[in-house]
CSV table of C-alpha atoms in Angstrom, one decimal:
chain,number,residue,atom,x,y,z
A,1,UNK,CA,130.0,104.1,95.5
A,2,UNK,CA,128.2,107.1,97.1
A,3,UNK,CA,129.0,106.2,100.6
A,4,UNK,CA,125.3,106.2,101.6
A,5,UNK,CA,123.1,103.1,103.2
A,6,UNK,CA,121.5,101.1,100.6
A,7,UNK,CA,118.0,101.2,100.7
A,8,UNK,CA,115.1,99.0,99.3
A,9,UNK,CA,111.5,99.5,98.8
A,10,UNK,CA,109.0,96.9,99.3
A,11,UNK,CA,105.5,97.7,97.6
A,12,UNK,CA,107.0,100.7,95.7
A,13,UNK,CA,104.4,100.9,92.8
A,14,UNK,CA,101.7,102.3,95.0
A,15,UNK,CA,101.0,105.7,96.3
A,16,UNK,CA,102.7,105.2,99.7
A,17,UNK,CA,106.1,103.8,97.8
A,18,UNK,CA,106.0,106.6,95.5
A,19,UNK,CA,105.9,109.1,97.9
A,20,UNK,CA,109.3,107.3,99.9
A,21,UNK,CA,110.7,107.6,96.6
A,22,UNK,CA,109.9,111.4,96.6
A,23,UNK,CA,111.4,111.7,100.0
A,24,UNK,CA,114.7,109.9,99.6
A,25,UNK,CA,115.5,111.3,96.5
A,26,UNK,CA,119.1,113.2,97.6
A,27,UNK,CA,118.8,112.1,101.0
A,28,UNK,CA,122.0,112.5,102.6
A,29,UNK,CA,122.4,109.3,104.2
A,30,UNK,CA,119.9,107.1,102.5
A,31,UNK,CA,119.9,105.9,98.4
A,32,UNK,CA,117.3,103.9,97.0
A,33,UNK,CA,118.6,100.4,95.2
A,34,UNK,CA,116.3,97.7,95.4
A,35,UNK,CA,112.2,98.3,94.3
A,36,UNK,CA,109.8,95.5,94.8
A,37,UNK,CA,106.6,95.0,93.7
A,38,UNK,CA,104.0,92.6,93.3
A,39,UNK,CA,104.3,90.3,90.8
A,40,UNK,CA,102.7,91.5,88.0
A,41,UNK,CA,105.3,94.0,88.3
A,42,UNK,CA,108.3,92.3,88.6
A,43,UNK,CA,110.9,92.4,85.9
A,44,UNK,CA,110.0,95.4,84.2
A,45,UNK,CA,111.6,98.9,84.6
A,46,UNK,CA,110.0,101.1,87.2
A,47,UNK,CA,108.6,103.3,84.7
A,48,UNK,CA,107.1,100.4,83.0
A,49,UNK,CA,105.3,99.4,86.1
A,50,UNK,CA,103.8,102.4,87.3
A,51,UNK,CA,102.1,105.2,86.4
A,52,UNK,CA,103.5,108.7,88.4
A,53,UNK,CA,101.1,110.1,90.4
A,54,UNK,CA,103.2,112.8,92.7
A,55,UNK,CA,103.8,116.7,91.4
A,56,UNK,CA,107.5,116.2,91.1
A,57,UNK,CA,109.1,114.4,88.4
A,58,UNK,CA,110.0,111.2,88.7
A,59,UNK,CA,113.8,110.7,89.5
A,60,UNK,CA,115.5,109.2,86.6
A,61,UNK,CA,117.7,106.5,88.1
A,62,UNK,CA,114.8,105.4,89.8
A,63,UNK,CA,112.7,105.2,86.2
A,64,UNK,CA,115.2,103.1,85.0
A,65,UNK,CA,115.4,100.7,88.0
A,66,UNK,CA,114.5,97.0,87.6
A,67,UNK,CA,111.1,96.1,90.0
A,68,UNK,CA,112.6,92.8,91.6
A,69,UNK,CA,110.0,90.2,93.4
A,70,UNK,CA,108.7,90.6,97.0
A,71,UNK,CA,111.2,88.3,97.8
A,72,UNK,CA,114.2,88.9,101.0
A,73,UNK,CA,117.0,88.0,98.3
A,74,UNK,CA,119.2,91.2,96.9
A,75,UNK,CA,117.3,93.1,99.2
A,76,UNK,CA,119.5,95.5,101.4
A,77,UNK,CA,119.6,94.9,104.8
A,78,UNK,CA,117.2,98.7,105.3
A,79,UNK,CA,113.6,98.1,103.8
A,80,UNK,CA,111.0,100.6,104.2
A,81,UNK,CA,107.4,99.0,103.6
A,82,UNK,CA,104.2,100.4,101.8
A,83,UNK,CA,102.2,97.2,102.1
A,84,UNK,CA,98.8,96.5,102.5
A,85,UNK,CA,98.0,94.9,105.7
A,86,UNK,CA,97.4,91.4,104.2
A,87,UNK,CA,100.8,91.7,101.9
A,88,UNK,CA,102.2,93.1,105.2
A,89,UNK,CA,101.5,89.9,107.6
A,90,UNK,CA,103.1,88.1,105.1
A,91,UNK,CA,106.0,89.7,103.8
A,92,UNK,CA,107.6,91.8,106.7
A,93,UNK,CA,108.5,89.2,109.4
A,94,UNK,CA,109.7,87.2,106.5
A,95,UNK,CA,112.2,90.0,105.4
A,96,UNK,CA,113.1,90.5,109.3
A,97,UNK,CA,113.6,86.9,109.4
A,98,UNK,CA,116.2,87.2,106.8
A,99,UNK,CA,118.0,89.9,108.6
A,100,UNK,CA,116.2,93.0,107.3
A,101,UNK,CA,115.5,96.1,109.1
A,102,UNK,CA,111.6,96.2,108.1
A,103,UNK,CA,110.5,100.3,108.5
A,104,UNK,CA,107.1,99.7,108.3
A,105,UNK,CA,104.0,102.2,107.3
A,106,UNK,CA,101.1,98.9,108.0
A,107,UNK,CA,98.7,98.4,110.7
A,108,UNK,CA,99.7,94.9,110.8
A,109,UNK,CA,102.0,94.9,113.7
A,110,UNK,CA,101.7,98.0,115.5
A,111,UNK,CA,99.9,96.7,118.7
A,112,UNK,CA,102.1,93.7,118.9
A,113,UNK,CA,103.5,94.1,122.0
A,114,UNK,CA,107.5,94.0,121.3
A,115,UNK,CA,106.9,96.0,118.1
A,116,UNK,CA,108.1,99.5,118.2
A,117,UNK,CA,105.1,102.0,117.4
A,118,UNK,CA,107.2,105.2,116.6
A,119,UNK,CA,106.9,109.1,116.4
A,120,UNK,CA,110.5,110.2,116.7
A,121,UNK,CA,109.6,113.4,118.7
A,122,UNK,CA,107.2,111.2,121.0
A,123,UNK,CA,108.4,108.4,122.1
A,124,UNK,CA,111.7,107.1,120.6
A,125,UNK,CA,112.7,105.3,123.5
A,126,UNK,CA,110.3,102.3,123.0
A,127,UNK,CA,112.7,101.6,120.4
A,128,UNK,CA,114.4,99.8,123.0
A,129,UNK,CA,111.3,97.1,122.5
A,130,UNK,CA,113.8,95.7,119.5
A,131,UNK,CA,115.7,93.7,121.6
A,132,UNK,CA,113.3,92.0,122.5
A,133,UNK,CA,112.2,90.7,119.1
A,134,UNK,CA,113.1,86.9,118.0
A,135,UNK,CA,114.7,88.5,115.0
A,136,UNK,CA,116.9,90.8,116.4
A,137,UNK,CA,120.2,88.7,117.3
A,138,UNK,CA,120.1,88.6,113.3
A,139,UNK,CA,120.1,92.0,112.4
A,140,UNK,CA,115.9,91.8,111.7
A,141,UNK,CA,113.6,93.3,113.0
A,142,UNK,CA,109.9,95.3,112.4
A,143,UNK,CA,109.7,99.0,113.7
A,144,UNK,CA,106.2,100.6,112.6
A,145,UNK,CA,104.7,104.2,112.3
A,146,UNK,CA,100.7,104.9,113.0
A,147,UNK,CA,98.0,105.2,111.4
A,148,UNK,CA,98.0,108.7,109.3
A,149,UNK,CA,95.3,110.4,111.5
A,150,UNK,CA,96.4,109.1,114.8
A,151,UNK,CA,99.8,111.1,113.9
A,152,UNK,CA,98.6,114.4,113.9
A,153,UNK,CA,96.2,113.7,117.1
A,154,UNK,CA,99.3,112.4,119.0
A,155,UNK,CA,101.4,115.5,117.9
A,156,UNK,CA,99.1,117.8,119.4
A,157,UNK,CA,98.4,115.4,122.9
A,158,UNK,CA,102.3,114.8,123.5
A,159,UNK,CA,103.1,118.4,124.9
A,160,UNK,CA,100.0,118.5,126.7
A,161,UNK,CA,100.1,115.1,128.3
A,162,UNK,CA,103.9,115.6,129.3
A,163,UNK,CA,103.0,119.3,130.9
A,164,UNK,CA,99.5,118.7,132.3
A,165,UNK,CA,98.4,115.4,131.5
A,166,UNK,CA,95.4,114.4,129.4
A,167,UNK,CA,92.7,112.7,131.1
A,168,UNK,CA,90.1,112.4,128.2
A,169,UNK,CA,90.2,112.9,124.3
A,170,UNK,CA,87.2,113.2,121.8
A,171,UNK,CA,87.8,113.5,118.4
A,172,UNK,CA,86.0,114.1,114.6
A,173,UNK,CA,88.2,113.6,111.5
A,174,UNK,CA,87.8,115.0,108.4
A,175,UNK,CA,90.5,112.7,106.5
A,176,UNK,CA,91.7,113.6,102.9
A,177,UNK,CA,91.0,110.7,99.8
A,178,UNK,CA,94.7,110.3,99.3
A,179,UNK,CA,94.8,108.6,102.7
A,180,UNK,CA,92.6,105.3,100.8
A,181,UNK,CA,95.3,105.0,98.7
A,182,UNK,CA,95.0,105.3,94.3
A,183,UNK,CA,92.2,104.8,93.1
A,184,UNK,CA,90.8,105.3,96.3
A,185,UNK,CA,87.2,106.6,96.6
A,186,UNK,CA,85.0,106.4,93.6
A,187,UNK,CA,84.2,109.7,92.4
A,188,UNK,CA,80.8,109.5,92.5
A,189,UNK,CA,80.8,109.0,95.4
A,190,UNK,CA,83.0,111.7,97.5
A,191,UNK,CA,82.4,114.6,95.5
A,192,UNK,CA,79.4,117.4,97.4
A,193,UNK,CA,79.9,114.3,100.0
A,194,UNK,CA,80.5,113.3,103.3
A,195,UNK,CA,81.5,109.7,103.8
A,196,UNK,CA,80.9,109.0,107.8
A,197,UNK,CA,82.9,105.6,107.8
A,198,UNK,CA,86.4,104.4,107.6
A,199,UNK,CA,86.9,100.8,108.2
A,200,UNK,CA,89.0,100.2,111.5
A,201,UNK,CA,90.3,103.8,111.5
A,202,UNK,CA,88.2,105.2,114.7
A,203,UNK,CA,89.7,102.3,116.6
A,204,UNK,CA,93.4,102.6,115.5
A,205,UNK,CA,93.3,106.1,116.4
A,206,UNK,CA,91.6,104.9,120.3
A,207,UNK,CA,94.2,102.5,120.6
A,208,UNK,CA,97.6,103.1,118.8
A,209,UNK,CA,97.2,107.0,120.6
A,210,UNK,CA,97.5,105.5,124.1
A,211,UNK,CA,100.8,103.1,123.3
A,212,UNK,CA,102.3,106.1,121.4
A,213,UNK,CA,101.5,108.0,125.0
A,214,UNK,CA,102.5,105.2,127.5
A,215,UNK,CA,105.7,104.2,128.9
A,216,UNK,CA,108.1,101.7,129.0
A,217,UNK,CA,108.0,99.2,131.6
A,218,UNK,CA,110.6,97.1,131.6
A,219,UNK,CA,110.5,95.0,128.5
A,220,UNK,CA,107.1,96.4,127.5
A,221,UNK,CA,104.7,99.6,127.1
A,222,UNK,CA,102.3,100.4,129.4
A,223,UNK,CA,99.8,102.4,127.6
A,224,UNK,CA,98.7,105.8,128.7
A,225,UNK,CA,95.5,105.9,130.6
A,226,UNK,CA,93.8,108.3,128.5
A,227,UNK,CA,90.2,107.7,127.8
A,228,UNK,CA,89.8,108.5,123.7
A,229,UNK,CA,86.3,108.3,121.6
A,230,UNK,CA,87.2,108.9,117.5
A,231,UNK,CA,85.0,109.4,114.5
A,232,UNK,CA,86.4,109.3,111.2
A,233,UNK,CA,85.2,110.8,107.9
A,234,UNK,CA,86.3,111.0,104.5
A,235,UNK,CA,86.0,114.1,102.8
A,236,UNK,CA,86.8,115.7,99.3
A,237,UNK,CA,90.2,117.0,100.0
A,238,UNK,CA,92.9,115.4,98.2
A,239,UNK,CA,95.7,115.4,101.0
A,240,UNK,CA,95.7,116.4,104.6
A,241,UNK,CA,93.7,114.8,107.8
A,242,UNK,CA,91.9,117.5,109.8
A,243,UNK,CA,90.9,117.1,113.2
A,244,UNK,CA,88.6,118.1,115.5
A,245,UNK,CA,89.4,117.8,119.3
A,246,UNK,CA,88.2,118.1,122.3
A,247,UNK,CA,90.4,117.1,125.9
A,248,UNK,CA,89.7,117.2,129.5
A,249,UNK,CA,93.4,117.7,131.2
A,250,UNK,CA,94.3,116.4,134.5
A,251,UNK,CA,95.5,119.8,135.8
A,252,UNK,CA,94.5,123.5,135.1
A,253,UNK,CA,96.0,125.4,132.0
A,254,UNK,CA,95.6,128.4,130.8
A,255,UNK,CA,95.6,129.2,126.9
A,256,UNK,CA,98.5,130.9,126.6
A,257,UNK,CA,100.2,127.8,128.2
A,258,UNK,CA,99.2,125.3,126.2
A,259,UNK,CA,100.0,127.2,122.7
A,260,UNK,CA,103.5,127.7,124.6
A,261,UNK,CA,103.1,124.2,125.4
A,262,UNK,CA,102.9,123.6,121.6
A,263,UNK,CA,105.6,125.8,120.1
A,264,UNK,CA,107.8,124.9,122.4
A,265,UNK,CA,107.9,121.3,121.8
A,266,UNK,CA,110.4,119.8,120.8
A,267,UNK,CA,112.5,116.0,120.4
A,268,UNK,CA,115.0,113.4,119.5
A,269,UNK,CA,114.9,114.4,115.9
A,270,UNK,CA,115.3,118.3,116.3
A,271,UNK,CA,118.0,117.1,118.9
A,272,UNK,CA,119.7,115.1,116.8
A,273,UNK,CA,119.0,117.1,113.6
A,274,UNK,CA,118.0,114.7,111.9
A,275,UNK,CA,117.3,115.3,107.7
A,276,UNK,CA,113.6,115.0,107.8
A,277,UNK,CA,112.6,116.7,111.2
A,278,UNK,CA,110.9,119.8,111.0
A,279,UNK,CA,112.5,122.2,113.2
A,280,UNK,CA,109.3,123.3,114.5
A,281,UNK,CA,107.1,120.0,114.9
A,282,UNK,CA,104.2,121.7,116.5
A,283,UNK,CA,102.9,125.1,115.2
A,284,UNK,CA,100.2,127.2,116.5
A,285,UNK,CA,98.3,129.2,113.9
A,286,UNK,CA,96.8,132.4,115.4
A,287,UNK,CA,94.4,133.5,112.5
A,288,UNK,CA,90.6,132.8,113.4
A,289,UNK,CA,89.6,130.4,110.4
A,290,UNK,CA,93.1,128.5,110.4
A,291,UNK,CA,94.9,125.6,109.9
A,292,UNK,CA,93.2,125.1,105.9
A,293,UNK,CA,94.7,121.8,103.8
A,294,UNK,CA,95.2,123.9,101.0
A,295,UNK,CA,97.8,126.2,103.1
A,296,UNK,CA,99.2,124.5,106.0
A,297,UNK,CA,99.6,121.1,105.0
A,298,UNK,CA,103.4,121.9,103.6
A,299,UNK,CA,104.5,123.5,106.7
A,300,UNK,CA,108.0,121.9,108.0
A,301,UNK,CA,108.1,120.3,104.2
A,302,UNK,CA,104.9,118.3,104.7
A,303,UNK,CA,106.3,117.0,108.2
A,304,UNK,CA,104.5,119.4,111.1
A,305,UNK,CA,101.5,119.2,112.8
A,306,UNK,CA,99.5,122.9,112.7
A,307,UNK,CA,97.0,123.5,115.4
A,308,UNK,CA,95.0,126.5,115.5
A,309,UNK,CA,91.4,127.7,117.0
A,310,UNK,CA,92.3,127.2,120.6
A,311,UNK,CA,89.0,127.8,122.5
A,312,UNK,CA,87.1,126.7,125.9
A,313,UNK,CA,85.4,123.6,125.7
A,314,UNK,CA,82.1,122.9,127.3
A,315,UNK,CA,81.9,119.0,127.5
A,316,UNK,CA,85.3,119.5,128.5
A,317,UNK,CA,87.9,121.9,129.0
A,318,UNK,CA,89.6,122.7,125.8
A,319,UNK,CA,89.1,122.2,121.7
A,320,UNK,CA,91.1,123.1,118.9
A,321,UNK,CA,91.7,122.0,115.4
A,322,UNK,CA,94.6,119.8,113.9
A,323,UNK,CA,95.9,119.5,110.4
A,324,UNK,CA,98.9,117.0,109.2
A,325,UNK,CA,99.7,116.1,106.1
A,326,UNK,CA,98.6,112.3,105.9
A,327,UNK,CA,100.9,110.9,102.9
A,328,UNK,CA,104.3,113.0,104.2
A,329,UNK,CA,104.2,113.1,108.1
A,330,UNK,CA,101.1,110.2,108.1
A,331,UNK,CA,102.9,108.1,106.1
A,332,UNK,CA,106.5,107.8,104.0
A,333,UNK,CA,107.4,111.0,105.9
A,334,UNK,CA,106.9,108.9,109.5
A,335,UNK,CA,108.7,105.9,108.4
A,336,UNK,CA,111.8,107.9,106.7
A,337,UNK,CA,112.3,109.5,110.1
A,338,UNK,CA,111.8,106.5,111.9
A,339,UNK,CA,114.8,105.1,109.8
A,340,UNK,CA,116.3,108.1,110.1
A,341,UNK,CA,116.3,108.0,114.1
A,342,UNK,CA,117.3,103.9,114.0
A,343,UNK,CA,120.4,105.0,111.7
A,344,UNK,CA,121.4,107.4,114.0
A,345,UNK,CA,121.4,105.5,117.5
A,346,UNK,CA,122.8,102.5,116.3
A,347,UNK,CA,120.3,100.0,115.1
A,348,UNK,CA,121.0,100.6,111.5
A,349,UNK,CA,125.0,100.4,110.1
């Protein structure tokens, strides 16, 4: 026995499960034993059921590894889900049910009121929201990550709003095709295009931003009264969400405060040193025509946000540019620290 946790997980075929099998693979706490699928996979090898889509081999143990059924039985007690939202409502409060610790990258349950919506560096103290779950006194429970463009807004706003408070937020997103999963968008119709729609995107990134920015109140989260306006678009970039923004803050700052504000910041995870935190989780990038996907996204291994083009706005008072890398810190990457940070205070033995 290595010593490590036992992990499982659930809806590993996919792009999203692939990429948590990336990230585990010689994590120092975590080891991967239990795939599931759906069931046109189960019961073959892992390598039978899927077809490797990262740019790092696939890890041999893991090729070898029976797919098992979408089913709580022989699952470890740690899951971390890729589902789709409809496989989601399903399948993760019945895994929590059975006692499972259900890391979840779905929409499903994130605006449920005593479900933990997560960034480590942001607000890891509504994890405390897991006691109040009906699962809990079991061992279950459902902690969730946001959506991949509303991480790298909220990673920008978090040392603002906590030095000079955000008052209002517009945004334009110019989100990779990796983030609509394999196959994705059809290539006729993305390529020398602009596609101006993303179905329930512009809202989770209006509402999941102010939950991630409110506080705790008691047993619940009072959401941060910041007024946000999103418009989402897919481009023909392969991975990493771009942003636009532009915020009005609620007291005066001056540039060279708010790229302090960003390089500066810094949380639980760098605290407590956890494996997947970047050491810098905000980073400022000086040069005129900068942050590019195709050479920022891998900054702090996938898992920082870079900013860059810091400049007077006149709607309001500031805009600047974000870039995060939407399968790593948008997606498996959010949830593995999100694991990461239960394991470490306790909820996760």
């Amino acid at each position: 026995m290595s010593g490590k946790i036992p992990v499982g997980i659930l809806g590993a075929t996919g792009t999203v499960g692939q990429r948590f099998i990336q990230l585990l693979e010689g994590h120092p706490w975590f080891e991967v034993t239990w795939l599931a699928a759906s069931d046109r996979s189960a019961g073959k090898t892992y390598a039978e059921a899927t077809k490797w889509r990262l740019n790092t081999p696939r890890p041999k143990n893991i090729a070898e590894m029976p797919v098992s059924p979408a089913i709580p039985e022989g699952a470890p007690k740690l899951v971390f889900a890729a589902l789709d939202s409809t496989a989601a409502n399903e399948l993760e409060p019945l895994f929590a049910g059975a006692g499972c610790a259900v890391v979840s990258n779905s929409s499903s349950f994130r605006m449920v009121a005593d479900v933990p919506l997560i960034i480590p560096e942001v607000n890891g103290d509504h994890l405390k929201l897991l006691q109040t779950q009906k699962w809990f006194k079991k061992g279950g429970f459902i902690v969730t990550n946001p959506n991949c463009s509303t991480i790298g807004l909220v990673m920008a706003l978090a040392p603002l709003h906590l030095k000079f408070g955000v008052e209002k937020v517009f945004v334009t997103t110019m989100q990779a095709v990796s983030g609509a999963g394999y196959p994705g968008v059809a290539s006729l119709d993305i390529l020398g295009n602009v596609i101006p729609h993303i179905s329930g995107e512009e809202e989770k990134m209006e509402t999941e931003s102010r939950k991630l920015l409110g506080v705790m109140n008691g047993n619940g989260v009072t959401p941060a009264e910041i007024l946000i306006g999103a418009h989402c678009n897919r481009v023909a970039v392969e991975d990493g969400h771009m942003e636009s923004v532009s915020i009005k803050l609620r007291r005066p700052a001056l540039p060279e405060e708010i790229i302090s504000a960003w390089n500066e910041f810094t949380g639980l995870p760098q605290k407590l040193r956890l494996p997947n935190a970047p050491e810098q989780p905000v980073v400022y990038e000086p040069a005129q025509d900068r942050p590019q996907p195709r050479l920022d996204i891998h900054r702090g291994a996938g898992m920082a946000t870079v900013v860059g083009r810091l400049r007077p706005c006149t709607l309001f008072d500031w805009k600047f540019t974000v870039l995060s890398h939407n399968t790593i810190r948008g997606a498996a990457g959010a949830a593995l620290l999100n694991g990461e940070l239960l394991k470490v205070l306790g909820y996760i033995h």
